[in-house]
XYZ file of C-alpha atoms in Angstrom:
546
model
C -15.836 13.912 8.065
C -13.236 16.428 9.255
C -9.668 16.198 7.959
C -8.217 16.258 11.466
C -10.243 14.999 14.419
C -8.211 12.825 16.856
C -10.220 9.954 18.295
C -8.709 10.478 21.764
C -10.566 13.761 22.287
C -13.827 12.270 21.004
C -13.555 9.164 23.225
C -12.879 11.246 26.352
C -16.414 12.674 26.276
C -17.921 9.441 27.624
C -14.863 7.851 29.199
C -15.375 5.686 32.293
C -13.306 4.065 35.046
C -14.223 0.613 33.725
C -12.950 1.485 30.276
C -9.731 2.870 31.745
C -9.073 -0.455 33.485
C -9.693 -2.335 30.231
C -7.401 0.052 28.321
C -4.735 -0.261 31.023
C -4.725 -4.072 30.894
C -4.695 -4.076 27.073
C -1.867 -1.515 26.974
C 0.316 -3.567 29.331
C -0.227 -6.774 27.338
C 0.492 -5.049 24.024
C 3.689 -3.554 25.508
C 4.854 -7.042 26.505
C 4.184 -8.223 22.942
C 5.921 -5.180 21.449
C 9.080 -5.493 23.580
C 10.836 -8.422 21.837
C 9.394 -7.453 18.451
C 10.710 -3.879 18.680
C 14.202 -5.118 19.575
C 14.158 -7.768 16.840
C 12.906 -5.379 14.161
C 15.516 -2.773 15.096
C 18.268 -5.370 14.691
C 16.779 -6.530 11.370
C 16.803 -2.891 10.257
C 20.525 -2.562 10.922
C 20.249 -0.243 13.949
C 20.869 -0.738 17.673
C 18.154 -2.552 19.704
C 17.020 0.439 21.769
C 16.030 2.347 18.622
C 13.179 -0.101 18.146
C 11.904 0.809 21.598
C 12.424 4.513 20.921
C 10.148 4.120 17.901
C 7.453 2.208 19.770
C 7.542 4.743 22.612
C 7.703 8.035 20.700
C 5.710 7.178 17.589
C 3.380 4.875 19.526
C 2.469 7.677 21.935
C 2.142 10.474 19.356
C 0.063 8.428 16.905
C -2.251 7.165 19.649
C -2.667 10.744 20.920
C -3.407 12.263 17.510
C -4.648 9.288 15.484
C -7.901 8.694 13.663
C -8.430 5.190 15.084
C -9.549 4.215 18.575
C -7.419 1.086 18.816
C -4.569 1.260 16.273
C -1.164 0.444 17.838
C 1.833 1.881 16.005
C 5.529 1.128 16.113
C 8.283 -0.498 14.052
C 7.067 -3.179 11.642
C 8.712 -5.781 9.426
C 7.636 -3.953 6.259
C 10.315 -1.315 6.881
C 13.191 -3.621 7.817
C 14.667 -4.048 4.354
C 14.405 -0.442 3.217
C 15.693 0.899 6.574
C 18.681 -1.454 6.453
C 19.473 -0.229 2.943
C 19.285 3.425 3.961
C 21.506 2.852 7.007
C 24.068 0.971 4.913
C 24.245 3.718 2.285
C 23.600 6.931 4.234
C 24.140 6.000 7.887
C 21.786 6.763 10.770
C 21.723 10.474 9.899
C 20.354 9.582 6.460
C 17.733 7.395 8.083
C 16.646 10.262 10.331
C 16.266 12.570 7.327
C 14.325 9.953 5.330
C 12.016 9.263 8.286
C 11.289 12.972 8.811
C 10.696 13.483 5.078
C 8.325 10.515 5.048
C 6.471 12.088 7.977
C 6.059 15.345 6.084
C 4.753 13.452 3.033
C 2.244 11.589 5.224
C 0.976 14.852 6.705
C 0.519 16.295 3.208
C -1.330 13.127 2.153
C -3.718 13.570 5.066
C -4.238 17.304 4.520
C -4.922 16.705 0.814
C -7.460 13.984 1.712
C -5.451 11.146 0.164
C -6.687 8.715 2.811
C -9.111 7.067 0.413
C -6.648 6.952 -2.516
C -4.560 4.173 -0.977
C -7.219 1.702 -2.142
C -6.111 2.334 -5.736
C -2.853 0.445 -5.191
C -3.483 -3.018 -6.724
C -3.654 -6.022 -4.401
C -1.108 -7.789 -6.609
C 1.494 -5.117 -5.818
C 0.910 -5.150 -2.054
C 1.013 -8.959 -2.028
C 4.150 -8.976 -4.184
C 6.216 -6.590 -2.098
C 4.918 -8.007 1.207
C 5.979 -11.506 0.182
C 9.294 -10.113 -1.086
C 9.953 -8.327 2.214
C 9.196 -11.560 4.098
C 11.739 -13.477 2.015
C 14.427 -10.815 2.484
C 13.851 -10.916 6.258
C 14.283 -14.702 6.263
C 17.478 -14.510 4.204
C 18.827 -11.770 6.481
C 18.331 -13.923 9.603
C 19.859 -17.185 8.324
C 23.294 -16.036 9.529
C 22.239 -15.708 13.180
C 19.953 -18.737 13.123
C 22.811 -20.979 11.965
C 25.460 -19.127 13.971
C 27.528 -18.298 10.887
C 30.527 -15.970 10.971
C 30.863 -13.732 7.926
C 34.204 -12.530 6.632
C 34.189 -8.740 7.371
C 35.388 -8.093 3.817
C 32.249 -9.661 2.295
C 29.541 -7.181 1.170
C 26.220 -8.009 2.819
C 23.948 -5.062 2.045
C 21.889 -6.470 -0.841
C 19.889 -9.681 -0.515
C 21.909 -11.379 -3.254
C 25.104 -10.441 -1.399
C 23.732 -11.993 1.794
C 22.919 -15.217 -0.053
C 26.479 -15.318 -1.453
C 27.956 -14.615 1.994
C 25.878 -17.421 3.530
C 27.136 -19.856 0.880
C 30.768 -18.843 1.455
C 30.457 -18.972 5.254
C 28.522 -22.210 5.626
C 31.665 -23.869 6.962
C 31.397 -21.738 10.136
C 28.039 -23.323 11.040
C 27.448 -23.444 14.833
C 25.205 -26.354 15.856
C 24.604 -24.864 19.296
C 23.112 -21.740 17.725
C 20.868 -23.912 15.549
C 19.625 -25.843 18.608
C 18.761 -22.595 20.432
C 17.030 -21.293 17.306
C 15.006 -24.472 16.861
C 13.939 -24.382 20.520
C 12.784 -20.797 19.985
C 10.879 -21.760 16.809
C 9.189 -24.662 18.599
C 8.031 -22.374 21.413
C 6.757 -19.760 18.966
C 4.736 -22.409 17.100
C 3.408 -24.374 20.082
C 2.917 -21.702 22.770
C -0.097 -19.940 21.149
C -1.963 -23.258 21.424
C -1.260 -23.318 25.171
C -1.937 -19.688 26.093
C -2.859 -16.515 24.251
C -2.463 -14.226 27.248
C 1.347 -14.250 27.330
C 3.063 -13.763 23.946
C 5.110 -16.676 22.669
C 7.957 -14.352 21.706
C 8.472 -13.387 25.360
C 8.481 -17.048 26.434
C 10.982 -17.839 23.650
C 13.265 -15.021 24.825
C 13.184 -16.185 28.452
C 13.727 -19.834 27.467
C 16.605 -18.889 25.157
C 18.353 -16.829 27.838
C 18.017 -19.660 30.389
C 19.220 -22.264 27.888
C 22.335 -20.311 26.903
C 23.199 -19.241 30.459
C 22.520 -22.609 32.134
C 24.422 -24.703 29.598
C 27.076 -22.057 28.882
C 26.505 -22.403 25.148
C 28.769 -20.729 22.616
C 26.041 -18.611 21.073
C 26.127 -14.921 20.178
C 23.799 -12.710 22.210
C 22.530 -9.198 21.517
C 25.168 -7.858 23.922
C 27.972 -9.558 21.960
C 27.063 -7.643 18.799
C 25.476 -4.408 20.035
C 26.044 -1.860 22.768
C 22.857 -1.752 24.817
C 21.732 1.662 26.031
C 19.117 2.408 28.690
C 19.300 6.155 28.035
C 16.153 8.044 27.202
C 15.817 9.100 23.557
C 17.494 12.448 22.939
C 16.392 15.181 20.538
C 18.634 15.439 17.481
C 18.267 17.574 14.369
C 20.227 16.119 11.415
C 22.385 18.202 9.102
C 20.556 18.774 5.843
C 21.919 19.233 2.356
C 20.078 19.456 -0.947
C 22.076 16.534 -2.341
C 21.156 14.216 0.547
C 17.500 15.217 0.454
C 17.351 14.588 -3.293
C 18.986 11.171 -2.935
C 16.720 10.128 -0.068
C 13.458 11.393 -1.576
C 12.550 8.089 -3.336
C 13.145 6.195 -0.087
C 11.062 8.732 1.837
C 8.163 8.284 -0.590
C 8.416 4.508 -0.249
C 8.375 4.739 3.556
C 5.375 7.098 3.417
C 3.412 4.854 1.051
C 4.174 1.765 3.129
C 3.235 3.559 6.338
C -0.020 4.748 4.789
C -0.939 1.319 3.425
C -0.125 -0.576 6.627
C -1.689 1.911 9.028
C -4.935 2.247 7.071
C -5.133 -1.511 6.532
C -4.686 -1.975 10.272
C -7.461 0.576 10.871
C -9.812 -1.242 8.490
C -9.158 -4.582 10.210
C -9.703 -3.104 13.684
C -12.870 -1.279 12.540
C -14.364 -4.652 11.681
C -13.389 -6.045 15.077
C -15.044 -3.301 17.162
C -17.702 -2.059 14.705
C -16.116 1.388 14.469
C -15.108 3.765 11.702
C -11.687 5.396 11.584
C -10.819 8.793 10.083
C -8.235 7.936 7.414
C -6.961 11.482 6.854
C -6.536 12.109 10.579
C -4.649 8.801 10.827
C -2.288 9.809 8.009
C -1.557 13.156 9.667
C -0.912 11.396 12.993
C 1.368 8.858 11.290
C 3.256 11.756 9.740
C 3.735 13.610 13.038
C 4.670 10.334 14.741
C 7.359 9.566 12.163
C 8.779 13.086 12.377
C 9.013 12.781 16.168
C 10.479 9.281 15.888
C 13.200 10.547 13.548
C 14.009 13.559 15.731
C 14.354 11.324 18.809
C 16.537 8.648 17.217
C 13.859 6.167 16.178
C 13.097 4.440 12.889
C 9.973 4.595 10.659
C 6.718 3.534 12.300
C 3.250 2.556 11.177
C 0.167 0.735 12.397
C 0.942 -2.853 13.416
C -1.943 -5.197 12.619
C -0.943 -7.989 15.038
C -0.411 -5.612 17.978
C -3.646 -3.784 17.141
C -5.570 -7.072 17.092
C -4.045 -8.017 20.465
C -5.120 -4.640 21.826
C -8.726 -5.215 20.756
C -8.850 -8.809 22.007
C -7.639 -7.704 25.448
C -10.245 -4.989 25.905
C -8.636 -1.879 24.414
C -11.302 0.430 22.981
C -9.783 3.933 23.075
C -6.387 5.504 22.253
C -5.596 5.387 25.972
C -4.449 1.770 25.533
C -1.913 2.890 22.901
C -0.637 5.595 25.254
C -0.334 3.053 28.100
C 1.579 0.704 25.770
C 4.112 3.489 25.068
C 4.426 4.367 28.769
C 5.091 0.743 29.786
C 7.772 0.420 27.100
C 9.400 3.611 28.418
C 9.500 2.051 31.885
C 11.005 -1.139 30.470
C 13.634 0.895 28.598
C 14.783 2.619 31.772
C 14.650 -0.397 34.105
C 15.125 -3.598 32.102
C 16.922 -2.630 28.891
C 20.410 -3.805 30.028
C 19.034 -7.347 30.329
C 18.257 -7.316 26.601
C 21.986 -7.974 26.132
C 21.336 -11.568 27.269
C 18.923 -12.382 24.421
C 20.493 -15.005 22.087
C 20.677 -13.943 18.448
C 19.146 -17.255 17.215
C 16.034 -16.396 19.258
C 15.868 -12.990 17.542
C 16.185 -14.814 14.208
C 13.408 -17.257 15.165
C 11.090 -14.390 16.118
C 11.743 -12.700 12.790
C 11.174 -15.963 10.922
C 7.711 -16.099 12.467
C 7.104 -12.434 11.672
C 8.087 -13.124 8.049
C 5.793 -16.161 7.879
C 2.830 -14.241 9.286
C 3.285 -11.354 6.856
C 4.222 -13.264 3.694
C 0.631 -13.852 2.484
C 1.727 -17.022 0.717
C -1.864 -18.233 0.447
C -2.856 -15.074 -1.426
C 0.275 -15.388 -3.563
C -0.571 -18.964 -4.586
C -4.247 -18.157 -5.153
C -3.393 -15.254 -7.463
C -0.998 -17.449 -9.441
C -3.720 -20.114 -9.826
C -6.782 -18.002 -10.556
C -5.820 -14.483 -11.707
C -5.329 -13.284 -15.308
C -1.790 -13.555 -16.656
C -1.341 -9.769 -16.509
C -2.019 -9.735 -12.753
C 0.339 -12.658 -12.211
C 3.020 -10.717 -14.105
C 2.594 -7.681 -11.824
C 2.736 -9.925 -8.728
C 5.864 -11.821 -9.769
C 7.738 -8.754 -11.034
C 7.039 -6.835 -7.811
C 8.088 -9.837 -5.721
C 11.321 -10.460 -7.645
C 12.341 -6.789 -7.744
C 11.719 -6.451 -3.991
C 14.087 -9.338 -3.327
C 16.720 -8.545 -5.956
C 16.729 -4.742 -5.728
C 14.579 -2.811 -3.252
C 11.068 -1.540 -2.572
C 11.584 1.742 -4.436
C 12.274 -0.114 -7.678
C 9.672 -2.817 -6.990
C 6.737 -0.516 -6.229
C 7.626 1.860 -9.076
C 7.966 -0.921 -11.637
C 4.888 -2.724 -10.316
C 2.720 0.392 -10.587
C 3.983 1.172 -14.108
C 3.307 -2.369 -15.328
C -0.103 -2.443 -13.626
C -1.099 0.898 -15.181
C 0.119 -0.092 -18.665
C -1.685 -3.437 -18.514
C -4.843 -1.737 -17.230
C -4.751 0.728 -20.116
C -4.277 -2.110 -22.599
C -7.186 -3.970 -21.035
C -9.406 -0.881 -21.286
C -8.296 -0.252 -24.864
C -9.073 -3.869 -25.781
C -12.667 -3.629 -24.511
C -13.199 -0.267 -26.229
C -15.021 -0.698 -29.526
C -16.509 1.199 -32.471
C -19.605 -0.444 -33.965
C -21.676 0.581 -36.980
C -25.383 -0.114 -36.709
C -26.989 -2.404 -39.260
C -30.064 -1.403 -41.221
C -33.073 -3.649 -40.400
C -33.647 -4.163 -44.137
C -30.262 -5.894 -44.409
C -30.823 -8.313 -41.508
C -32.759 -11.579 -41.265
C -36.427 -11.162 -40.259
C -35.904 -12.557 -36.769
C -33.139 -10.020 -36.070
C -34.608 -7.031 -37.851
C -37.581 -6.902 -35.474
C -35.202 -5.936 -32.644
C -33.393 -3.186 -34.584
C -34.396 0.462 -34.784
C -35.232 1.886 -38.201
C -32.419 4.095 -39.531
C -33.418 7.027 -41.781
C -32.128 7.120 -45.348
C -28.628 8.506 -45.909
C -27.916 8.167 -42.156
C -25.238 6.155 -40.421
C -25.269 5.307 -36.695
C -21.904 4.613 -35.124
C -21.840 3.462 -31.507
C -18.805 4.036 -29.298
C -18.353 1.564 -26.437
C -15.904 1.978 -23.583
C -13.756 4.811 -22.214
C -12.344 7.124 -24.875
C -8.729 7.814 -23.883
C -5.304 8.048 -25.467
C -4.749 4.277 -25.667
C -7.912 3.795 -27.712
C -8.167 7.160 -29.469
C -7.023 5.778 -32.822
C -10.126 3.572 -33.005
C -12.382 6.614 -32.772
C -10.538 8.705 -35.338
C -11.001 6.121 -38.105
C -14.783 5.667 -38.187
C -16.158 4.032 -41.339
C -18.562 6.241 -43.365
C -20.374 4.748 -46.369
C -20.968 6.519 -49.680
C -24.209 8.461 -49.940
C -24.410 9.226 -46.228
C -25.369 12.789 -45.292
C -25.871 12.420 -41.530
C -23.680 10.669 -38.986
C -24.977 9.867 -35.485
C -22.399 9.083 -32.800
C -24.101 7.155 -30.000
C -22.179 7.925 -26.805
C -24.330 6.119 -24.214
C -21.605 3.585 -23.352
C -18.746 6.106 -23.126
C -18.167 6.871 -19.411
C -15.052 9.014 -19.816
C -13.186 11.092 -22.380
C -9.650 12.512 -22.281
C -7.844 15.200 -24.299
C -6.294 12.779 -26.827
C -9.666 11.218 -27.597
C -11.120 14.732 -27.823
C -8.610 15.508 -30.589
C -9.779 12.357 -32.373
C -13.366 13.620 -32.224
C -12.253 16.961 -33.678
C -10.774 14.972 -36.579
C -14.111 13.201 -37.061
C -15.869 16.580 -37.062
C -13.396 17.954 -39.630
C -13.971 14.961 -41.918
C -17.739 15.393 -41.646
C -17.536 19.129 -42.341
C -15.335 18.668 -45.426
C -17.801 16.096 -46.760
C -20.826 18.296 -45.905
C -22.074 15.737 -43.402
C -24.147 16.635 -40.340
C -22.683 15.251 -37.102
C -25.138 14.346 -34.313
C -24.223 13.075 -30.862
C -26.661 10.972 -28.881
C -26.774 10.388 -25.093
C -23.474 12.072 -24.172
C -22.658 11.354 -20.533
C -21.736 14.011 -17.982
C -17.924 13.739 -17.986
C -17.483 13.547 -21.776
C -19.979 16.402 -22.234
C -18.033 18.567 -19.788
C -14.781 17.941 -21.701
C -16.492 18.743 -25.009
C -17.786 22.052 -23.688
C -14.401 23.112 -22.271
C -12.595 22.235 -25.507
C -15.047 24.150 -27.735
C -16.232 21.000 -29.526
C -19.774 21.460 -28.194
C -20.061 24.923 -29.701
C -18.564 23.826 -33.036
C -20.985 20.929 -33.460
C -23.872 23.052 -32.194
C -26.160 22.589 -29.222
C -29.007 21.484 -31.510
C -26.924 18.465 -32.623
C -26.632 17.032 -29.107
C -29.650 14.825 -28.413
C -30.543 13.115 -25.103
C -31.164 9.633 -26.574
C -30.953 7.601 -29.770
C -34.695 7.776 -30.522
C -34.699 11.574 -30.645
C -31.439 11.513 -32.637
C -33.014 9.241 -35.273
C -36.122 11.466 -35.493
C -33.932 14.561 -35.840
C -31.813 12.881 -38.559
C -34.953 12.014 -40.535
C -36.121 15.665 -40.408
C -32.790 16.756 -41.891
C -33.282 14.637 -45.029
């Protein structure tokens, strides 16, 4: 499969009028779904509402045009809300632009270097942990607007813990009218999908909330009360760069890139199953990278594949990237014509929409199942990633989660690695001795089991050798891999054998370990004649040496 082969150009070879109509209908419906979500996610990210639409328009168009999936819909997603809000609070919108562009460059490099398949090596416990953590931080961040609280401007509200403290201190400013509007919105979001799946519940909740606040003249904050709404088209802007800023934002850029890669490729996998297709993961990563660069340069926020919007696209007949392009075009039209009316949307409705987004992404069932059924080490990775996401941020959470997962994996591999000395049939009971191979006199067979790497190397360097032994056979059949540290341990074994005038024989050495032995010079030192293809030939050879 080619590194870069956009699906749009492939699908155009057999494109038909009927398919265009299906893509057009799907694109319009997805745009209607994306409208309130894009505004809500922009607000949750700490930027003005129109930037969410900028992202859905610019990144949505570019990624659909260049992407490796026929039906993936890209735009702002909840996964980025927390990290984007943190970047904006610390570095401002210019810092966010730089981080988004850097993340785009990293994504392009990942695609060019064929990293599309490597995303699967991130443990499920880590993705579940940070996804659940993001969901909780979104909920905590929206409690203020849902309850109509008024924070003291002097209170810090950047970190999640600070938001919790601010909520506790401001609970006396509770606005029951805001709560009523929020509850109405929640009820619509829960009930409406059971009534109709054609029109998104979020749009109905927005319309109902606007009517409720306007008709009853309720004292509830709207988007226009807190933000200046712009209907201007996105403008090209190149941020001022400095080495210091780039260095500080690099961890955030990597986090954005990893999240974008995980979400977009997961969305592609889900949609592949729905339409019996196969996406090009490296092309998708390159497209995500270009889309994020363009989004940053035109005032947007980070974007990635959105699973819910992609599923809606498929269910409504979308089968080619044309539907994603139509979705971006419709949102552009809405931006120009209807954006000023977004000022009427009540903030409790935005909070209710984000509560539902958080619930749908939290994976609480997977979280509970892991806690009930998984090994303790996996539960530790899950809980640590979850807690660090909530208490600190995704950079710390993913880094710590990966380190713990890798360390625990190495310990697990080291625990199952074993060194076993074969027993002589003469020393075993009759029933057992019939199953054992005869070992020549003055010969010892030592079997290595498991990967030989630095965490288990000590086991291999201390092999037991009995008195009177002149030949040592190392059976390597169950050793799939060998690293440099373990190779040093084998050199120590060879040195011990040579000092004691013992002949060292290796039996059934697998391809990877054999390659390492040849490169290190161990193969030549031991001698080609002392490497045998199986244990039977090794035992025959040992007997000839007596």
